[in-house]
Structures are given as C-alpha cells and as structure tokens.
Amino acid sequence: MADVELEIVVAFLDKDRGFAYDNKFPWPYLKGDHEFYLNLTTSRKDPSKKNAYIMGRVSWEAWIDEEKCNPHLYTVVTSTTLKSEGVPYLQKVLPDLDAAIDYVTKPPVSDQIEKVFIMGGGRNYEICIDDPRLKRIWVTRIFGDFKANVFFPKFDHKFKRVSCPTLDESMQEDNGVKYQFELWERFTN
Ligand SMILES: NC(=O)c1ccc[n+]([C@@H]2O[C@H](COP(=O)([O-])OP(=O)(O)OC[C@H]3O[C@@H](n4cnc5c(N)ncnc54)[C@H](OP(=O)(O)O)[C@@H]3O)[C@@H](O)[C@H]2O)c1
C-alpha cells in the first residue's frame, strides 16, 4: 500500500463518548446504524479486494458469527493471549496495533486489501488517534441517557467535522433512540 490511510468506525454516546458497557453496546439495537456500518466497511471499488478490520480481542469475542464470516472482510485481532489457529473467520492475531497495521498494509497481505478500518476497542482507538496515518473517523453519535464503562478518546483537537455528499447527517431514530452520522477528518497543517 503506497499511502496508508486508516479509518476508525465508532458509535458513541453524545454525553460522554461511551461506546460499550460490560462488553455490550450501551443502547438497544439500531437497525439504521447497523446497515450504515456494514455498507461503509464492506464496500470496495475493486470487488476482488477485501477491507481489513483490526480489533481488540474483546470486540472480536463480542462480534456475531454472521458478520465474522463476511467474505469481503480480512480480520486481524490485537491480543497477547488469543491464538489464531483453529479460530473460524480470523485471519491473524498480533500482539499490538502497529504490528497489525503493518501486517495488512505490507506485501503480501496488502495486495488483497483496499481499506483498513480500526474497529475498537478502547486501547486501539486511543493509540490510533495519535497515529498520523489515521485520516478519518466515522462517528454515529447516540443521544440518550445510557450507561457506559468504556470511552472513546477526545479527538476534536486533532480532527474537524466535515460534510460528505453521500452521508445523511439528518437525525435518525430506531427503537426510540435518536442518532446522527458524522465524518471527521484529521487537521492538515
Ligand atoms: N460502539 C462501538 O462502535 C464499538 C466498537 C467496537 C467495539 N465495541 C464494543 O467494545 C467492547 C470491547 O472494547 P474494549 O475496549 O473493552 O476491549 P477490546 O479492546 O476489544 O479488547 C481488549 C483486549 O484486546 C487486546 N488488545 C486490545 N488492544 C490491544 C493492543 N493495542 N495491543 C495488544 N492487545 C490489545 C487485549 O487482549 P489480551 O488480553 O488477549 O492481550 C485486551 O485485553 C465490546 O463490548 C464491543 O462490542 C463497540
């Protein structure tokens, strides 16, 4: 990959940027957000390529099998304890985020990868915010008084909100919960 561009995808609470509670989402199922993230992260210009997902072990374990098996995804998990051998749908386990990014952005794996998404959890998000290769953050901002115990880092000092012609930024609602999609891009000097 000539120019590595990383993208974060996250849904968090407007009130405190909480994105998980006891290894689950803090809010009820949001159909529109689910469809949005699947469409965003599985679409490719070149259909022969896949998109890489990099995520922490707990996020991997919380993820449903119906999505783990998506043939358009190439999944790498950061973990110091998990072994990839014999784990269905998991391409690789690496001990830190840098190693995971290197793995999917350098040959031979990079030949089959179009985009690289950082899919959580807290530690990977935290490290990635400071990585200049992180260009974009796709946020679903959730409104409501839900309780969280894992939080997305502060990022608006390094990123600015931008509009995107294909992004519907109007207020959405599912299951009685209001939410909005946002795109943020890293400030360029
Ligand atoms: N709302 C959202 O958009 C969103 C997005 C993603 C995930 N989630 C939710 O977030 C929760 C999980 O997030 P979390 O922060 O608690 O856990 P997590 O980061 O997914 O998993 C933590 C574990 O992953 C490994 N790990 C993570 N980052 C690492 C790194 N940089 N280097 C080495 N190992 C690393 C470690 O595993 P070992 O102990 O094996 O070393 C660590 O104990 C789940 O409930 C998931 O559903 C929500």
PDB file of N, CA and C in Angstrom, residues 35-92:
ATOM      1  N   GLU A  35     -26.880  -1.077   9.466  1.00  0.00           N
ATOM      2  CA  GLU A  35     -26.817  -1.098   7.999  1.00  0.00           C
ATOM      3  C   GLU A  35     -25.754  -0.116   7.495  1.00  0.00           C
ATOM      4  N   PHE A  36     -25.677   1.045   8.172  1.00  0.00           N
ATOM      5  CA  PHE A  36     -24.703   2.066   7.772  1.00  0.00           C
ATOM      6  C   PHE A  36     -23.272   1.536   7.885  1.00  0.00           C
ATOM      7  N   TYR A  37     -22.973   0.934   9.041  1.00  0.00           N
ATOM      8  CA  TYR A  37     -21.589   0.498   9.262  1.00  0.00           C
ATOM      9  C   TYR A  37     -21.220  -0.676   8.346  1.00  0.00           C
ATOM     10  N   LEU A  38     -22.195  -1.564   8.112  1.00  0.00           N
ATOM     11  CA  LEU A  38     -21.905  -2.692   7.213  1.00  0.00           C
ATOM     12  C   LEU A  38     -21.638  -2.200   5.792  1.00  0.00           C
ATOM     13  N   ASN A  39     -22.482  -1.292   5.329  1.00  0.00           N
ATOM     14  CA  ASN A  39     -22.328  -0.747   3.979  1.00  0.00           C
ATOM     15  C   ASN A  39     -20.991  -0.003   3.841  1.00  0.00           C
ATOM     16  N   LEU A  40     -20.670   0.811   4.856  1.00  0.00           N
ATOM     17  CA  LEU A  40     -19.423   1.590   4.829  1.00  0.00           C
ATOM     18  C   LEU A  40     -18.191   0.686   4.794  1.00  0.00           C
ATOM     19  N   THR A  41     -18.197  -0.330   5.622  1.00  0.00           N
ATOM     20  CA  THR A  41     -16.957  -1.095   5.808  1.00  0.00           C
ATOM     21  C   THR A  41     -16.811  -2.284   4.856  1.00  0.00           C
ATOM     22  N   THR A  42     -17.868  -2.632   4.151  1.00  0.00           N
ATOM     23  CA  THR A  42     -17.727  -3.776   3.231  1.00  0.00           C
ATOM     24  C   THR A  42     -17.671  -3.338   1.768  1.00  0.00           C
ATOM     25  N   SER A  43     -17.974  -2.053   1.472  1.00  0.00           N
ATOM     26  CA  SER A  43     -17.957  -1.644   0.065  1.00  0.00           C
ATOM     27  C   SER A  43     -16.514  -1.428  -0.406  1.00  0.00           C
ATOM     28  N   ARG A  44     -16.236  -1.861  -1.617  1.00  0.00           N
ATOM     29  CA  ARG A  44     -14.911  -1.709  -2.219  1.00  0.00           C
ATOM     30  C   ARG A  44     -15.075  -1.265  -3.658  1.00  0.00           C
ATOM     31  N   LYS A  45     -14.107  -0.473  -4.167  1.00  0.00           N
ATOM     32  CA  LYS A  45     -14.121  -0.114  -5.593  1.00  0.00           C
ATOM     33  C   LYS A  45     -13.725  -1.332  -6.417  1.00  0.00           C
ATOM     34  N   ASP A  46     -12.738  -2.069  -5.931  1.00  0.00           N
ATOM     35  CA  ASP A  46     -12.255  -3.255  -6.630  1.00  0.00           C
ATOM     36  C   ASP A  46     -12.852  -4.489  -5.941  1.00  0.00           C
ATOM     37  N   PRO A  47     -13.816  -5.144  -6.601  1.00  0.00           N
ATOM     38  CA  PRO A  47     -14.501  -6.257  -5.927  1.00  0.00           C
ATOM     39  C   PRO A  47     -13.615  -7.465  -5.651  1.00  0.00           C
ATOM     40  N   SER A  48     -12.414  -7.496  -6.248  1.00  0.00           N
ATOM     41  CA  SER A  48     -11.528  -8.634  -5.970  1.00  0.00           C
ATOM     42  C   SER A  48     -10.780  -8.434  -4.641  1.00  0.00           C
ATOM     43  N   LYS A  49     -10.892  -7.230  -4.067  1.00  0.00           N
ATOM     44  CA  LYS A  49     -10.165  -6.945  -2.815  1.00  0.00           C
ATOM     45  C   LYS A  49     -11.084  -7.077  -1.598  1.00  0.00           C
ATOM     46  N   LYS A  50     -10.467  -7.050  -0.427  1.00  0.00           N
ATOM     47  CA  LYS A  50     -11.207  -7.086   0.836  1.00  0.00           C
ATOM     48  C   LYS A  50     -10.868  -5.827   1.630  1.00  0.00           C
ATOM     49  N   ASN A  51     -11.657  -5.531   2.631  1.00  0.00           N
ATOM     50  CA  ASN A  51     -11.311  -4.478   3.579  1.00  0.00           C
ATOM     51  C   ASN A  51     -10.814  -5.125   4.869  1.00  0.00           C
ATOM     52  N   ALA A  52      -9.761  -4.542   5.434  1.00  0.00           N
ATOM     53  CA  ALA A  52      -9.218  -5.085   6.684  1.00  0.00           C
ATOM     54  C   ALA A  52      -9.950  -4.479   7.872  1.00  0.00           C
ATOM     55  N   TYR A  53     -10.266  -5.355   8.848  1.00  0.00           N
ATOM     56  CA  TYR A  53     -10.799  -4.943  10.141  1.00  0.00           C
ATOM     57  C   TYR A  53      -9.709  -5.247  11.158  1.00  0.00           C
ATOM     58  N   ILE A  54      -9.336  -4.258  11.949  1.00  0.00           N
ATOM     59  CA  ILE A  54      -8.435  -4.518  13.071  1.00  0.00           C
ATOM     60  C   ILE A  54      -9.202  -4.228  14.345  1.00  0.00           C
ATOM     61  N   MET A  55      -9.224  -5.198  15.256  1.00  0.00           N
ATOM     62  CA  MET A  55      -9.988  -5.002  16.501  1.00  0.00           C
ATOM     63  C   MET A  55      -9.325  -5.737  17.664  1.00  0.00           C
ATOM     64  N   GLY A  56      -9.651  -5.296  18.869  1.00  0.00           N
ATOM     65  CA  GLY A  56      -9.162  -5.949  20.084  1.00  0.00           C
ATOM     66  C   GLY A  56      -9.889  -7.272  20.327  1.00  0.00           C
ATOM     67  N   ARG A  57      -9.306  -8.080  21.218  1.00  0.00           N
ATOM     68  CA  ARG A  57      -9.846  -9.422  21.468  1.00  0.00           C
ATOM     69  C   ARG A  57     -11.287  -9.404  21.970  1.00  0.00           C
ATOM     70  N   VAL A  58     -11.613  -8.490  22.885  1.00  0.00           N
ATOM     71  CA  VAL A  58     -12.968  -8.487  23.457  1.00  0.00           C
ATOM     72  C   VAL A  58     -13.996  -8.096  22.389  1.00  0.00           C
ATOM     73  N   SER A  59     -13.616  -7.138  21.540  1.00  0.00           N
ATOM     74  CA  SER A  59     -14.520  -6.755  20.441  1.00  0.00           C
ATOM     75  C   SER A  59     -14.748  -7.954  19.521  1.00  0.00           C
ATOM     76  N   TRP A  60     -13.670  -8.696  19.233  1.00  0.00           N
ATOM     77  CA  TRP A  60     -13.785  -9.898  18.399  1.00  0.00           C
ATOM     78  C   TRP A  60     -14.736 -10.912  19.050  1.00  0.00           C
ATOM     79  N   GLU A  61     -14.555 -11.127  20.343  1.00  0.00           N
ATOM     80  CA  GLU A  61     -15.385 -12.135  21.024  1.00  0.00           C
ATOM     81  C   GLU A  61     -16.849 -11.704  21.097  1.00  0.00           C
ATOM     82  N   ALA A  62     -17.080 -10.381  21.130  1.00  0.00           N
ATOM     83  CA  ALA A  62     -18.461  -9.874  21.230  1.00  0.00           C
ATOM     84  C   ALA A  62     -19.145  -9.837  19.857  1.00  0.00           C
ATOM     85  N   TRP A  63     -18.379  -9.998  18.805  1.00  0.00           N
ATOM     86  CA  TRP A  63     -18.897  -9.835  17.438  1.00  0.00           C
ATOM     87  C   TRP A  63     -19.636 -11.095  17.007  1.00  0.00           C
ATOM     88  N   ILE A  64     -20.748 -10.910  16.269  1.00  0.00           N
ATOM     89  CA  ILE A  64     -21.571 -12.078  15.918  1.00  0.00           C
ATOM     90  C   ILE A  64     -20.984 -12.843  14.717  1.00  0.00           C
ATOM     91  N   ASP A  65     -21.145 -14.176  14.752  1.00  0.00           N
ATOM     92  CA  ASP A  65     -20.590 -15.048  13.704  1.00  0.00           C
ATOM     93  C   ASP A  65     -21.112 -14.701  12.318  1.00  0.00           C
ATOM     94  N   GLU A  66     -22.364 -14.282  12.229  1.00  0.00           N
ATOM     95  CA  GLU A  66     -22.979 -13.952  10.929  1.00  0.00           C
ATOM     96  C   GLU A  66     -22.178 -12.863  10.214  1.00  0.00           C
ATOM     97  N   GLU A  67     -21.503 -11.998  10.983  1.00  0.00           N
ATOM     98  CA  GLU A  67     -20.696 -10.939  10.352  1.00  0.00           C
ATOM     99  C   GLU A  67     -19.219 -11.311  10.272  1.00  0.00           C
ATOM    100  N   LYS A  68     -18.759 -12.130  11.224  1.00  0.00           N
ATOM    101  CA  LYS A  68     -17.354 -12.553  11.177  1.00  0.00           C
ATOM    102  C   LYS A  68     -17.043 -13.266   9.860  1.00  0.00           C
ATOM    103  N   CYS A  69     -18.052 -13.964   9.308  1.00  0.00           N
ATOM    104  CA  CYS A  69     -17.797 -14.794   8.121  1.00  0.00           C
ATOM    105  C   CYS A  69     -17.924 -14.008   6.820  1.00  0.00           C
ATOM    106  N   ASN A  70     -18.125 -12.708   6.885  1.00  0.00           N
ATOM    107  CA  ASN A  70     -18.287 -11.907   5.661  1.00  0.00           C
ATOM    108  C   ASN A  70     -17.063 -12.066   4.748  1.00  0.00           C
ATOM    109  N   PRO A  71     -17.266 -12.539   3.508  1.00  0.00           N
ATOM    110  CA  PRO A  71     -16.122 -12.815   2.636  1.00  0.00           C
ATOM    111  C   PRO A  71     -15.394 -11.565   2.148  1.00  0.00           C
ATOM    112  N   HIS A  72     -15.977 -10.391   2.359  1.00  0.00           N
ATOM    113  CA  HIS A  72     -15.330  -9.149   1.905  1.00  0.00           C
ATOM    114  C   HIS A  72     -14.416  -8.550   2.980  1.00  0.00           C
ATOM    115  N   LEU A  73     -14.321  -9.221   4.124  1.00  0.00           N
ATOM    116  CA  LEU A  73     -13.512  -8.695   5.227  1.00  0.00           C
ATOM    117  C   LEU A  73     -12.292  -9.567   5.495  1.00  0.00           C
ATOM    118  N   TYR A  74     -11.227  -8.914   5.967  1.00  0.00           N
ATOM    119  CA  TYR A  74      -9.999  -9.606   6.361  1.00  0.00           C
ATOM    120  C   TYR A  74      -9.721  -9.158   7.794  1.00  0.00           C
ATOM    121  N   THR A  75      -9.919 -10.057   8.749  1.00  0.00           N
ATOM    122  CA  THR A  75      -9.932  -9.626  10.153  1.00  0.00           C
ATOM    123  C   THR A  75      -8.646  -9.981  10.894  1.00  0.00           C
ATOM    124  N   VAL A  76      -8.090  -8.976  11.541  1.00  0.00           N
ATOM    125  CA  VAL A  76      -6.888  -9.149  12.360  1.00  0.00           C
ATOM    126  C   VAL A  76      -7.222  -8.665  13.768  1.00  0.00           C
ATOM    127  N   VAL A  77      -6.883  -9.497  14.764  1.00  0.00           N
ATOM    128  CA  VAL A  77      -7.187  -9.148  16.156  1.00  0.00           C
ATOM    129  C   VAL A  77      -5.893  -8.838  16.901  1.00  0.00           C
ATOM    130  N   THR A  78      -5.923  -7.780  17.707  1.00  0.00           N
ATOM    131  CA  THR A  78      -4.793  -7.487  18.588  1.00  0.00           C
ATOM    132  C   THR A  78      -5.039  -8.188  19.926  1.00  0.00           C
ATOM    133  N   SER A  79      -4.072  -9.024  20.298  1.00  0.00           N
ATOM    134  CA  SER A  79      -4.202  -9.761  21.558  1.00  0.00           C
ATOM    135  C   SER A  79      -2.857 -10.363  21.930  1.00  0.00           C
ATOM    136  N   THR A  80      -2.621 -10.456  23.241  1.00  0.00           N
ATOM    137  CA  THR A  80      -1.413 -11.151  23.700  1.00  0.00           C
ATOM    138  C   THR A  80      -1.758 -12.553  24.192  1.00  0.00           C
ATOM    139  N   THR A  81      -3.033 -12.906  24.171  1.00  0.00           N
ATOM    140  CA  THR A  81      -3.428 -14.221  24.718  1.00  0.00           C
ATOM    141  C   THR A  81      -4.106 -15.134  23.689  1.00  0.00           C
ATOM    142  N   LEU A  82      -4.793 -14.542  22.719  1.00  0.00           N
ATOM    143  CA  LEU A  82      -5.559 -15.356  21.763  1.00  0.00           C
ATOM    144  C   LEU A  82      -4.630 -16.012  20.736  1.00  0.00           C
ATOM    145  N   LYS A  83      -4.925 -17.252  20.379  1.00  0.00           N
ATOM    146  CA  LYS A  83      -4.187 -17.934  19.297  1.00  0.00           C
ATOM    147  C   LYS A  83      -5.114 -18.003  18.089  1.00  0.00           C
ATOM    148  N   SER A  84      -4.589 -17.696  16.905  1.00  0.00           N
ATOM    149  CA  SER A  84      -5.477 -17.664  15.725  1.00  0.00           C
ATOM    150  C   SER A  84      -5.760 -19.054  15.160  1.00  0.00           C
ATOM    151  N   GLU A  85      -4.897 -20.024  15.461  1.00  0.00           N
ATOM    152  CA  GLU A  85      -5.083 -21.344  14.873  1.00  0.00           C
ATOM    153  C   GLU A  85      -6.435 -21.921  15.283  1.00  0.00           C
ATOM    154  N   GLY A  86      -7.183 -22.344  14.285  1.00  0.00           N
ATOM    155  CA  GLY A  86      -8.446 -23.030  14.554  1.00  0.00           C
ATOM    156  C   GLY A  86      -9.593 -22.101  14.908  1.00  0.00           C
ATOM    157  N   VAL A  87      -9.371 -20.786  14.919  1.00  0.00           N
ATOM    158  CA  VAL A  87     -10.479 -19.865  15.203  1.00  0.00           C
ATOM    159  C   VAL A  87     -11.134 -19.480  13.875  1.00  0.00           C
ATOM    160  N   PRO A  88     -12.398 -19.868  13.673  1.00  0.00           N
ATOM    161  CA  PRO A  88     -13.030 -19.604  12.381  1.00  0.00           C
ATOM    162  C   PRO A  88     -13.078 -18.115  12.051  1.00  0.00           C
ATOM    163  N   TYR A  89     -12.885 -17.800  10.801  1.00  0.00           N
ATOM    164  CA  TYR A  89     -13.026 -16.447  10.218  1.00  0.00           C
ATOM    165  C   TYR A  89     -11.953 -15.455  10.656  1.00  0.00           C
ATOM    166  N   LEU A  90     -11.001 -15.887  11.468  1.00  0.00           N
ATOM    167  CA  LEU A  90      -9.970 -14.965  11.957  1.00  0.00           C
ATOM    168  C   LEU A  90      -8.688 -15.208  11.162  1.00  0.00           C
ATOM    169  N   GLN A  91      -8.197 -14.137  10.483  1.00  0.00           N
ATOM    170  CA  GLN A  91      -7.022 -14.320   9.631  1.00  0.00           C
ATOM    171  C   GLN A  91      -5.724 -14.306  10.433  1.00  0.00           C
ATOM    172  N   LYS A  92      -5.670 -13.447  11.459  1.00  0.00           N
ATOM    173  CA  LYS A  92      -4.389 -13.300  12.159  1.00  0.00           C
ATOM    174  C   LYS A  92      -4.596 -12.668  13.530  1.00  0.00           C
TER     175      LYS A  92
END
